[in-house]
Tab-separated table of C-alpha atoms in Angstrom:
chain	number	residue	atom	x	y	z
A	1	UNK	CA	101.241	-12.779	-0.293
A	2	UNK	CA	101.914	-14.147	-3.543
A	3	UNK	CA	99.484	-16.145	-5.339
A	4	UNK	CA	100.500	-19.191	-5.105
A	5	UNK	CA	100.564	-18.660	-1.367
A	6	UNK	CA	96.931	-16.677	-1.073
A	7	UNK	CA	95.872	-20.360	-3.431
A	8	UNK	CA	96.766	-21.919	-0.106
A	9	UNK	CA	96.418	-20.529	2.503
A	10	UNK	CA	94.178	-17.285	2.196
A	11	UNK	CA	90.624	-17.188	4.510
A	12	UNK	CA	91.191	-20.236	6.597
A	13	UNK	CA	93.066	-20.219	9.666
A	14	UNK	CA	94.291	-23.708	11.250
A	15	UNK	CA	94.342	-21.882	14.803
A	16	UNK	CA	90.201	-21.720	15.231
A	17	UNK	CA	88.256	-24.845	15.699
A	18	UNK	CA	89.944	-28.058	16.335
A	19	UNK	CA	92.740	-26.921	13.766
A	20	UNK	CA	91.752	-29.108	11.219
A	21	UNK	CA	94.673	-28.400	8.215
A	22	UNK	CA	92.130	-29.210	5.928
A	23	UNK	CA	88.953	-26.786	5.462
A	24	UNK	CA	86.300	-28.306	6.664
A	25	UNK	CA	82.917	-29.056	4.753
A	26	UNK	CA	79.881	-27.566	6.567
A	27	UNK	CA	77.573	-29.105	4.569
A	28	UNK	CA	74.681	-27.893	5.922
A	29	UNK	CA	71.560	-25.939	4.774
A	30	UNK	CA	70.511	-23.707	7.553
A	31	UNK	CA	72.318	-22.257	10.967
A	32	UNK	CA	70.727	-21.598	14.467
A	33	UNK	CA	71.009	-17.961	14.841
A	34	UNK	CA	70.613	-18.491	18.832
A	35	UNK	CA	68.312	-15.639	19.340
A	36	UNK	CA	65.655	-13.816	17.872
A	37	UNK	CA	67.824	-10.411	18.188
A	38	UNK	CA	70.930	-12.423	16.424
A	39	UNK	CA	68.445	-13.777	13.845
A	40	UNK	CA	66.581	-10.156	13.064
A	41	UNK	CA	70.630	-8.620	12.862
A	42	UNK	CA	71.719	-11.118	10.633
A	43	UNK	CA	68.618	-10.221	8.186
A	44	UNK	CA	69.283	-6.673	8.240
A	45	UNK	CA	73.085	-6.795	7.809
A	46	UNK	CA	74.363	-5.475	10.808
A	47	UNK	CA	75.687	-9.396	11.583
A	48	UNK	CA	77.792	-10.554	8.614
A	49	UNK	CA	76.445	-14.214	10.243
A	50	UNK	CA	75.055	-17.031	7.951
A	51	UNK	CA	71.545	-17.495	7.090
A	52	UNK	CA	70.719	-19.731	4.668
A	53	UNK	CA	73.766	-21.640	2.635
A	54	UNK	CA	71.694	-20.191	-0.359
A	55	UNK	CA	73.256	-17.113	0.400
A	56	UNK	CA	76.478	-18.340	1.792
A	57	UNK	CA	78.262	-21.103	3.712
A	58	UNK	CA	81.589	-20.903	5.881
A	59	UNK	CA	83.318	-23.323	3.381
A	60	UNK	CA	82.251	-21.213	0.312
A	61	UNK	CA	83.215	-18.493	1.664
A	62	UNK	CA	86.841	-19.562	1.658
A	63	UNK	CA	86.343	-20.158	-1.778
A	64	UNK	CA	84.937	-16.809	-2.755
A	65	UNK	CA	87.700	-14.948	-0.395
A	66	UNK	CA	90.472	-16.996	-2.080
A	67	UNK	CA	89.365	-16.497	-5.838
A	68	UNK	CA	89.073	-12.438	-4.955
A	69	UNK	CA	92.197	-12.352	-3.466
A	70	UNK	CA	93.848	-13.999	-6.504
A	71	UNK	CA	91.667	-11.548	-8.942
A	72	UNK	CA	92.996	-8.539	-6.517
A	73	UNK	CA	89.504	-7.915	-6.023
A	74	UNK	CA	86.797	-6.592	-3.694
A	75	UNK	CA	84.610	-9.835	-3.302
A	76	UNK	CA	83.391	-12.464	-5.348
A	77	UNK	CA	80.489	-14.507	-5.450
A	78	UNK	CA	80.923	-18.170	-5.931
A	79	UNK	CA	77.612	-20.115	-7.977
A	80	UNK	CA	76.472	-23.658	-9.127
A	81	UNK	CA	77.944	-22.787	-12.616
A	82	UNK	CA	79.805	-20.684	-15.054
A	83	UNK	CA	77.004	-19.817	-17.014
A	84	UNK	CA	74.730	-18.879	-13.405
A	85	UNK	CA	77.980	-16.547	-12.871
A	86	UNK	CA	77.346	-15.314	-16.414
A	87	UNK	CA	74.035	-14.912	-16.172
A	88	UNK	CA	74.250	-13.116	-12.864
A	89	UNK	CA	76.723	-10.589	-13.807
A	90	UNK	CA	74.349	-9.410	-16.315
A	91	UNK	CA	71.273	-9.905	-14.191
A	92	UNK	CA	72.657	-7.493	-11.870
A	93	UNK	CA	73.331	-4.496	-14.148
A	94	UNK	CA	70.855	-4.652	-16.697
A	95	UNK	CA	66.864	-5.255	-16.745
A	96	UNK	CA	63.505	-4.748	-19.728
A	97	UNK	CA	64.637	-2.697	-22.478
A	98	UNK	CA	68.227	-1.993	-21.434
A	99	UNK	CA	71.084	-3.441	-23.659
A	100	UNK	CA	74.637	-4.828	-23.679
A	101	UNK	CA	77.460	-4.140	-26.086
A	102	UNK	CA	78.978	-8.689	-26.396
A	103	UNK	CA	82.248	-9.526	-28.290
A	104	UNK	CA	81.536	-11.792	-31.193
A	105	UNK	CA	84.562	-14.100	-30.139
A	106	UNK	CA	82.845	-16.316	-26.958
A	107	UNK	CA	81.908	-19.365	-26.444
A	108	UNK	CA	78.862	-20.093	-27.722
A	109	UNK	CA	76.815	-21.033	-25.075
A	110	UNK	CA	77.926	-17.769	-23.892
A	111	UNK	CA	76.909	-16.475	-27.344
A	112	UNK	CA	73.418	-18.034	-27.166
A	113	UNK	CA	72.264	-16.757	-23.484
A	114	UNK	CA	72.837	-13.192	-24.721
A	115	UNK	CA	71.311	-13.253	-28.259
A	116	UNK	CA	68.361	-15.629	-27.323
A	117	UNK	CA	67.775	-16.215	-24.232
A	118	UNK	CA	68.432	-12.747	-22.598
A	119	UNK	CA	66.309	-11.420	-25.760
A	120	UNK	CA	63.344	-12.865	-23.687
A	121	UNK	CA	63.583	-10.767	-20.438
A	122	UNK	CA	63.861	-7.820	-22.685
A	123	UNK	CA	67.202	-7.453	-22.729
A	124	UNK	CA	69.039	-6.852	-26.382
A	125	UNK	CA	72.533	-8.217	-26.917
A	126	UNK	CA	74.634	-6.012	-29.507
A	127	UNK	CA	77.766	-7.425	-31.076
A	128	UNK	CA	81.226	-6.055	-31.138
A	129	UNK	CA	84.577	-6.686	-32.387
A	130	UNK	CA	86.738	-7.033	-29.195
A	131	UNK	CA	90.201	-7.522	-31.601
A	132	UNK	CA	89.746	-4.111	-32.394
A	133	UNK	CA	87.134	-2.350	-30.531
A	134	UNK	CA	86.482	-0.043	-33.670
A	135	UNK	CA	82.718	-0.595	-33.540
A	136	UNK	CA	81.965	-0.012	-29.954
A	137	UNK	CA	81.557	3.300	-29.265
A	138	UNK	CA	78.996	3.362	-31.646
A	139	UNK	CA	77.159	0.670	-30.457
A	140	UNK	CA	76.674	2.461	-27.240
A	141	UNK	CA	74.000	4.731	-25.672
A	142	UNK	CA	72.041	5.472	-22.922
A	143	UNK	CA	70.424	1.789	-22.542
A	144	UNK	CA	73.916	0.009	-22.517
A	145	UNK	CA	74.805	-1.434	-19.320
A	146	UNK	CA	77.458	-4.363	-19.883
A	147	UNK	CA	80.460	-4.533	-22.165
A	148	UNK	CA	81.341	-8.373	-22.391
A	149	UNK	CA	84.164	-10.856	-23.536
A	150	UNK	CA	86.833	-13.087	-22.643
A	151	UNK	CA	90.723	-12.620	-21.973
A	152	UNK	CA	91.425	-15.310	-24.295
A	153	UNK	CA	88.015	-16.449	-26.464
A	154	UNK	CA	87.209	-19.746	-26.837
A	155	UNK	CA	87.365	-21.252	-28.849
A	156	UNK	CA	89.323	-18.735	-31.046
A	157	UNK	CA	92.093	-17.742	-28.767
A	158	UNK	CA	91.786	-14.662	-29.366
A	159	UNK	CA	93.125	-11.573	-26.993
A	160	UNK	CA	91.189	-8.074	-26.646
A	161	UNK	CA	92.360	-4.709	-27.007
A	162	UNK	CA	91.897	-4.568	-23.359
A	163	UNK	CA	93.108	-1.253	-23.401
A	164	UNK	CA	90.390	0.903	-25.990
A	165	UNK	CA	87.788	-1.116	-24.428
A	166	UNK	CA	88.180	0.107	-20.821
A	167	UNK	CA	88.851	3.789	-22.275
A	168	UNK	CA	85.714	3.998	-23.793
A	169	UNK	CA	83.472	1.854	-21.083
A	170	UNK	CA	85.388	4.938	-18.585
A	171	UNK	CA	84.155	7.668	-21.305
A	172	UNK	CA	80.248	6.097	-20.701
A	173	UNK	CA	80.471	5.405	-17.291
A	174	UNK	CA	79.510	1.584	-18.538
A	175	UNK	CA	80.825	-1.489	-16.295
A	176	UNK	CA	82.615	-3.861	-18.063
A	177	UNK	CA	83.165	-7.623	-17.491
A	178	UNK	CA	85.402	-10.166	-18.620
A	179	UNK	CA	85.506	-13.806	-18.701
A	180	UNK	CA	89.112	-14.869	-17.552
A	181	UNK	CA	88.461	-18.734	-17.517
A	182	UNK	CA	91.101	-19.715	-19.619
A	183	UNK	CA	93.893	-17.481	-18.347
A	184	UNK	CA	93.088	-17.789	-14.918
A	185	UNK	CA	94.541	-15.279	-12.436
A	186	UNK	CA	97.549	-17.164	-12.401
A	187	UNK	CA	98.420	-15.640	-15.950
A	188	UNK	CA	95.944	-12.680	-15.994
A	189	UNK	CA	94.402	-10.329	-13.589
A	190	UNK	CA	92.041	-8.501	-15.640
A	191	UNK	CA	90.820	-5.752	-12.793
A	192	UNK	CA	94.847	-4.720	-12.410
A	193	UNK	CA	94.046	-3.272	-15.745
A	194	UNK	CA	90.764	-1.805	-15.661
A	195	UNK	CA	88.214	-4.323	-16.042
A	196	UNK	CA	85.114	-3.961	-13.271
A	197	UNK	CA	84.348	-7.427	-13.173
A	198	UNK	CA	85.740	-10.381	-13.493
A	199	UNK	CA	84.044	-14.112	-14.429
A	200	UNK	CA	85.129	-17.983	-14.244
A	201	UNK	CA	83.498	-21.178	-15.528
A	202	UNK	CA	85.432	-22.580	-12.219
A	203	UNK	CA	84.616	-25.855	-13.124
A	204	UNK	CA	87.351	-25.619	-15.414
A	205	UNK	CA	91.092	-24.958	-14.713
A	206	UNK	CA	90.106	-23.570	-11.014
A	207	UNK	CA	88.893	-26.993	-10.225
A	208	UNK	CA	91.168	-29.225	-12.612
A	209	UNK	CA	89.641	-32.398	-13.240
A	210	UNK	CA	86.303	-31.684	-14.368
A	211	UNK	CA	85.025	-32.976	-10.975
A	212	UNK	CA	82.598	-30.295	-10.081
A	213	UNK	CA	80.576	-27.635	-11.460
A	214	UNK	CA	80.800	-24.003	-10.295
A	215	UNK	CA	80.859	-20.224	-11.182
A	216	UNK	CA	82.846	-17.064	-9.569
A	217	UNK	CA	82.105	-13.801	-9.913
A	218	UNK	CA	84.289	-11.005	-8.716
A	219	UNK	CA	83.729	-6.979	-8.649
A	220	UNK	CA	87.021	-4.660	-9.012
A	221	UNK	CA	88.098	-2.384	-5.933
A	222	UNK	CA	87.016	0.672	-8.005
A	223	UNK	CA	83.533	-0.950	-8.850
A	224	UNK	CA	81.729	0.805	-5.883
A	225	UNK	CA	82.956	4.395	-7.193
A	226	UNK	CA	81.805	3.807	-10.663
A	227	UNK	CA	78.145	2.899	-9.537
A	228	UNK	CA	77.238	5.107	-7.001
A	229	UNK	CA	75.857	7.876	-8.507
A	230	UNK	CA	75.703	6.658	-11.842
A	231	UNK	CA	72.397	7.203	-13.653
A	232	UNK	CA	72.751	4.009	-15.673
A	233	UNK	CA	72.289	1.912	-12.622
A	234	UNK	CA	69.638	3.390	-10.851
A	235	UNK	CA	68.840	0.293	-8.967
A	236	UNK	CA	71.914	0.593	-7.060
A	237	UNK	CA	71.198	4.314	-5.881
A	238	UNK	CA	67.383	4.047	-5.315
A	239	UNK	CA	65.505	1.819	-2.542
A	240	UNK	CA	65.093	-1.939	-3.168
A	241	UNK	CA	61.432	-2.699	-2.054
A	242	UNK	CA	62.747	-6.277	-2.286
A	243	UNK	CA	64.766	-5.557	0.956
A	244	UNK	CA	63.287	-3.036	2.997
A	245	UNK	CA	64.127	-0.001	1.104
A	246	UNK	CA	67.726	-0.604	1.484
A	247	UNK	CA	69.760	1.610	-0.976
A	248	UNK	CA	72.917	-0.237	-2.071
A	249	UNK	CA	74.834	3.083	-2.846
A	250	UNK	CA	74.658	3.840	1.425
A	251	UNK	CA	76.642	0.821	1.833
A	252	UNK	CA	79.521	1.486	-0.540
A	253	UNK	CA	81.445	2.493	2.636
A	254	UNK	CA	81.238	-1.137	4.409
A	255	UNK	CA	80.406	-3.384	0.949
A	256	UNK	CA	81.158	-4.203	-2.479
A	257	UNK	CA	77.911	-3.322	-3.454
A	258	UNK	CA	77.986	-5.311	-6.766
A	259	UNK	CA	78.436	-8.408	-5.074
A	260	UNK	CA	75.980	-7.490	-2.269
A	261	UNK	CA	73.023	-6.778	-4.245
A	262	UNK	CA	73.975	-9.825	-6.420
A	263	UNK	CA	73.512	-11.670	-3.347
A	264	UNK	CA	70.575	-10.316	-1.496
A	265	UNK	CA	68.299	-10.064	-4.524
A	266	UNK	CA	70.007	-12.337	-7.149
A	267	UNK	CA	71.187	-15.622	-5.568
A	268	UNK	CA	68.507	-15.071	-2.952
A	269	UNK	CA	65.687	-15.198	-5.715
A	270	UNK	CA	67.163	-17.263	-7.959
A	271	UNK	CA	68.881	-19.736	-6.461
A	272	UNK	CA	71.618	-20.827	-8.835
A	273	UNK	CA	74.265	-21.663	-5.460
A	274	UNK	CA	77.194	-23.809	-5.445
A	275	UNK	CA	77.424	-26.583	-2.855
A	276	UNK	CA	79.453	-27.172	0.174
A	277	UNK	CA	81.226	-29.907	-1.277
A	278	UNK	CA	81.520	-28.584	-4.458
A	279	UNK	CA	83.586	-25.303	-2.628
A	280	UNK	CA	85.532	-27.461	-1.071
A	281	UNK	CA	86.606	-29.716	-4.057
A	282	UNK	CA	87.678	-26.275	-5.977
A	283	UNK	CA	89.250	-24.938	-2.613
A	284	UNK	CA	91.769	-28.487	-3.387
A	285	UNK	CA	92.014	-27.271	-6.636
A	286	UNK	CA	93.206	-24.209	-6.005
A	287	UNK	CA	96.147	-24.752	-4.003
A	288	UNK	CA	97.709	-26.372	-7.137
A	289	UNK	CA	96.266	-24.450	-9.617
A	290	UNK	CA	99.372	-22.383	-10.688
A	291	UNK	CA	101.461	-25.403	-10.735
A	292	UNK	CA	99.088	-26.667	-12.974
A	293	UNK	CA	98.730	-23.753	-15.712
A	294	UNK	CA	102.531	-23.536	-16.007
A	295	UNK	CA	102.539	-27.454	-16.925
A	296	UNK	CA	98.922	-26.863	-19.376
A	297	UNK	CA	101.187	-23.860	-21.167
A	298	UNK	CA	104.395	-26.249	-21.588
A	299	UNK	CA	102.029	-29.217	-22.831
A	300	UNK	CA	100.483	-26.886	-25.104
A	301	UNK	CA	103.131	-24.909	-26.512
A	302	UNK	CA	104.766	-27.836	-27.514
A	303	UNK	CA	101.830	-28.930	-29.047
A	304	UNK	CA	101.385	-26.069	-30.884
A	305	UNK	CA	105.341	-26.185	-32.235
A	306	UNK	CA	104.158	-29.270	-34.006
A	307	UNK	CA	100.998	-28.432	-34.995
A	308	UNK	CA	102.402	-25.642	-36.664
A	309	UNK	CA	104.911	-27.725	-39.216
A	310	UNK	CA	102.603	-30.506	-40.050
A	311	UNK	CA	101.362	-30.678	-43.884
A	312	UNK	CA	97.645	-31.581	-43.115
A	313	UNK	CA	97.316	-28.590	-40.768
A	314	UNK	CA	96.308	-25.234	-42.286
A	315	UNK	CA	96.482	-22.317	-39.261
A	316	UNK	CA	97.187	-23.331	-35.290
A	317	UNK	CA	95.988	-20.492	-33.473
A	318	UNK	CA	98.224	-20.217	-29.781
A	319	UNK	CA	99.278	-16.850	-28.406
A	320	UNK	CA	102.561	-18.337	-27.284
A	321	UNK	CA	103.771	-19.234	-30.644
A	322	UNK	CA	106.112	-16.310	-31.888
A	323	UNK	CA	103.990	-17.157	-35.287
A	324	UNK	CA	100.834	-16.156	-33.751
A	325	UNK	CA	99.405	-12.438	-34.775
A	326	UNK	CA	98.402	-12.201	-31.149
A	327	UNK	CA	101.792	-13.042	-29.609
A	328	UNK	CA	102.420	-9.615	-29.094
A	329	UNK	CA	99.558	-9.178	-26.533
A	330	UNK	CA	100.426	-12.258	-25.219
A	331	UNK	CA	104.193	-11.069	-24.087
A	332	UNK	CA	102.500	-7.782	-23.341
A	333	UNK	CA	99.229	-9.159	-20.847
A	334	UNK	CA	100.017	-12.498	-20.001
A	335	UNK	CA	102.585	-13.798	-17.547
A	336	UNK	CA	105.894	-15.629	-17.369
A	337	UNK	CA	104.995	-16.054	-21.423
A	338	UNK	CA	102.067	-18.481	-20.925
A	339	UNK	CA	99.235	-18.969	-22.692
A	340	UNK	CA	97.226	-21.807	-20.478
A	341	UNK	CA	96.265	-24.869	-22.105
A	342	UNK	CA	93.557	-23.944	-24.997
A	343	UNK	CA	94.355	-23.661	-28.547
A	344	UNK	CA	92.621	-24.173	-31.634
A	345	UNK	CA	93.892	-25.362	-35.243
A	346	UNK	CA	92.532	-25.618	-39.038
A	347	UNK	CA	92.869	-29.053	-40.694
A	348	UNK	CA	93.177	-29.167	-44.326
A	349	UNK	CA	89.505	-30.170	-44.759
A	350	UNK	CA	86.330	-30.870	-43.340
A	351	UNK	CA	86.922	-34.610	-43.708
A	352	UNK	CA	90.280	-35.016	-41.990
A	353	UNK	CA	88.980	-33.080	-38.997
A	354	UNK	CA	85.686	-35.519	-38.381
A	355	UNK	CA	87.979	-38.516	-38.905
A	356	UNK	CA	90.806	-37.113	-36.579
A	357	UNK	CA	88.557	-37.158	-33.656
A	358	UNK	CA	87.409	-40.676	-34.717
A	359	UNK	CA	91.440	-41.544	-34.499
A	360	UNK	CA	92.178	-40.026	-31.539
A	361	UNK	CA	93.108	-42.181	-28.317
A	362	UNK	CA	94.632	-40.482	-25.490
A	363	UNK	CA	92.737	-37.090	-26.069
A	364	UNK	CA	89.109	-37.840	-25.460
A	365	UNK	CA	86.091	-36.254	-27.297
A	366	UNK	CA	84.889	-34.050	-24.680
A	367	UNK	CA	83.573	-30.105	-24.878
A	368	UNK	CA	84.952	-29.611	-21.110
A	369	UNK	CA	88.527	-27.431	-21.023
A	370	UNK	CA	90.522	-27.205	-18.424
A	371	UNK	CA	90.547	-30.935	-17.339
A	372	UNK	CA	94.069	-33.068	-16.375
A	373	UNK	CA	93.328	-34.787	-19.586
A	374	UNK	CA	93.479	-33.607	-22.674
A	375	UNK	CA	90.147	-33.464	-24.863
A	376	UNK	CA	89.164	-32.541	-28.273
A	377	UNK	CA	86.282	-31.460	-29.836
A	378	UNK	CA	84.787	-30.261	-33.165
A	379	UNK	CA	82.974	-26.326	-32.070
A	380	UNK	CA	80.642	-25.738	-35.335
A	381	UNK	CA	78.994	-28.967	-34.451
A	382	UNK	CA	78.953	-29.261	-30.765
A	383	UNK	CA	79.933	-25.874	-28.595
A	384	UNK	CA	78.719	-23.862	-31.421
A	385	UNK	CA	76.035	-25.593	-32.943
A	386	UNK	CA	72.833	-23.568	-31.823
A	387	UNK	CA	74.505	-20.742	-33.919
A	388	UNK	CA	73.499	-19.812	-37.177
A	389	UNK	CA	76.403	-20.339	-40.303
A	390	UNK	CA	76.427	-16.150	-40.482
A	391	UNK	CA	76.770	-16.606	-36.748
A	392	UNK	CA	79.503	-18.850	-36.734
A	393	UNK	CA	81.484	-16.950	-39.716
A	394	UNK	CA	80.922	-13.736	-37.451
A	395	UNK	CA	82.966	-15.611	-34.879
A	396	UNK	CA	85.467	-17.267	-36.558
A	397	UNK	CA	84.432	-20.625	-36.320
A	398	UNK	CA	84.899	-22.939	-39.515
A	399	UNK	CA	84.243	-26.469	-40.236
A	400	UNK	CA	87.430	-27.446	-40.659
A	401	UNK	CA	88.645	-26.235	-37.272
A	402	UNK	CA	89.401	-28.187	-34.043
A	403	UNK	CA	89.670	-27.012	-30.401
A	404	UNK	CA	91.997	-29.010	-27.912
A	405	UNK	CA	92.274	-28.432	-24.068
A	406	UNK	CA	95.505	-29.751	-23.338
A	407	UNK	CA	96.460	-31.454	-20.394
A	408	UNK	CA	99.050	-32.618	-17.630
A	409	UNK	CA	100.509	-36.126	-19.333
A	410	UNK	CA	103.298	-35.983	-21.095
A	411	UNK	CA	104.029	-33.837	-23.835
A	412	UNK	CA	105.159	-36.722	-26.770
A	413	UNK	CA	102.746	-39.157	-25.968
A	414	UNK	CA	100.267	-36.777	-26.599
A	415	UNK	CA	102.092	-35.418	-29.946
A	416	UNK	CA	102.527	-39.065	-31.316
A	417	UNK	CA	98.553	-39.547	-30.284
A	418	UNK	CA	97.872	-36.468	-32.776
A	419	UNK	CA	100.790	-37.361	-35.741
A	420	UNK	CA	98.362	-40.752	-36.248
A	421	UNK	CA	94.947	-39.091	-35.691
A	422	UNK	CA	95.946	-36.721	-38.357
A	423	UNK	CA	97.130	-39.092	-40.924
């Protein structure tokens, strides 16, 4: 299936039940396993049953099927956010004293859960540059268990040399993952070239209107293969006490084990799950998100064309412009020649930019992306504020620059809304 079919239709089958054409909502907590046998199975794996909707639910796991199919992945693992995803995906690899090799271009409350907060379970965050991937063999050794960044940073708009990154991660047997929010599936499929895991703030394009909150997390085919056996990830080949001894790397023949231990010991301890209704609000958002990301790219291209020739505007950063020093990797990576809906642009001062969100009226001052609407927002003082100013020069982030998430209305009305904001 193509993806725009797998968007609808994938997990859910109209011919079970009552045939609702809708997926239904089992919004419900807990299930009645029946029998103690059924209940005992179901704990030890041998019934892929539910148990607790902590752990999973029938209408998230329509989600989770649909989102892996679209990644071409294993499995995925839907959560209550994109930063419980994030946090996960790094939870599940690395522990006290290990470390992990970030790009310096993320968002920044990305940034700030792997330089601070992650600092505090012991774990060390080491920064790279993902435009080149000079620096990161060196930052590598036998404590690294994550290489991170995004398929298109935010709010930089910056593209990775995908490529060098997955060579060298291959050299050091290290998994790496890669947040593919912005692109979406529908114009990148990072595990197609490498890439062991995949993550989503879904509560942003996947979903569409900024109408729920929610995380995915999704483990390549060729994951299992590059943990079992690994010495870096001994927790996957050793007994977890946690659950009765079992050793994850046994189960490589009937699980993505990733995704399983991130749900038997992760989401089971931790809690971080996405609900019911949330699934199914993303599963609606879903079946028109590709129609969706072709109209962001238009919007924004457009945009960008403007942007580009006005006099108070110093740099527009979109991959789509022929202009941009990333439009190569964008005709190279990304399909059909879109770019999705972010972008970012330098005013001509500091001023101008504080007084062009004060002038704006059909783009609202929001730090969402991803939304129908189109929003703007100032990063050094709002996404990227907790950073320091050697911080924010590290990742590109100035004070005269602006980030805008462009939406579905029409193209001119939002240019004219700009042209006065900026005069």
């Amino acid at each position: 299936m193509q993806k725009e079919t797998i968007a609808t239709h994938y997990g859910y089958d109209t011919k079970t039940g009552p045939g609702a054409m809708a997926v239904p909502i089992y919004q419900t907590t807990a299930y009645d396993f029946g029998s103690a046998e059924a209940a005992a199975a179901r704990f030890a794996l041998e019934d892929p049953g539910h148990i607790y909707t902590r752990l999973g639910n029938p209408t998230t796991d329509v989600l989770e099927s649909r989102i892996a199919a679209l990644e071409e992945g294993s499995a995925s693992i839907v959560t209550a956010s994109g930063q419980s995803a994030i946090f996960y995906s790094i939870a599940n690899l690395a522990a006290v004293g290990d470390n992990i090799v970030v790009a310096k271009k993320i968002y920044g409350g990305t940034m700030v859960l792997f330089i601070h907060t992650l600092k505090r379970f012991g774990i060390e965050a080491r920064v790279f540059d993902s435009d080149s991937a000079d620096d990161l063999e060196n930052l590598i050794d036998d404590k690294t268990r994550a290489i991170f960044f995004e398929t298109l940073s935010n709010p930089q708009i910056a593209i990775p040399n995908f490529k060098k990154i997955v060579e060298i991660a291959d050299k050091h047997g290290v998994v790496t993952i890669a947040d593919n929010t912005v692109p979406t599936p529908i114009i990148f499929q990072p595990l197609n070239h490498g890439i062991d895991v995949v993550v989503h703030s879904a509560s942003k394009y996947i979903c569409g209107q900024g109408l729920s909150l929610a995380g995915a997390v999704v483990a390549s085919k060729n994951l299992n293969a590059k943990l079992v056996g690994n010495a870096r990830y001994a927790h996957f080949n050793e007994p977890d006490e946690s659950y009765h001894g079992l050793v994850y790397a046994q189960m490589a023949d009937k699980f993505d084990i990733y995704t399983l231990r991130m749900r038997v010991a992760l989401v089971r301890d931790i809690g971080a799950t996405i609900s019911p209704f949330n699934s199914w609000q993303l599963i609606q958002g879903l079946e028109t998100l590709s129609v969706r990301i072709e109209r962001h790219s238009q919007n924004a291209r457009k945009i960008a064309e403007f942007l580009n020739s006005h006099k108070h505007v110093k740099r527009v950063t979109y991959p789509a412009l022929k202009s941009d020093p990333e439009h190569e990797k964008a005709q190279k990576y990304f399909a059909g020649g879109m770019a999705s809906g972010l972008m970012c642009f330098e005013t001509d001062s500091y001023e101008r930019a504080v007084k062009m969100l004060g002038k704006v009226k059909l783009f609202k001052i929001v730090v969402n992306i991803g939304d129908s609407k189109s929003l703007i927002t100032h990063p050094a003082s709002t996404t990227h504020q907790q950073l320091s100013s050697e911080e924010l020069i590290k990742a590109g982030i100035t004070k005269e620059l602006i980030r805008i998430s462009v939406g579905l209305e029409n193209a001119d009305d939002l240019i004219a809304d700009l042209a006065q904001a900026l005069e």
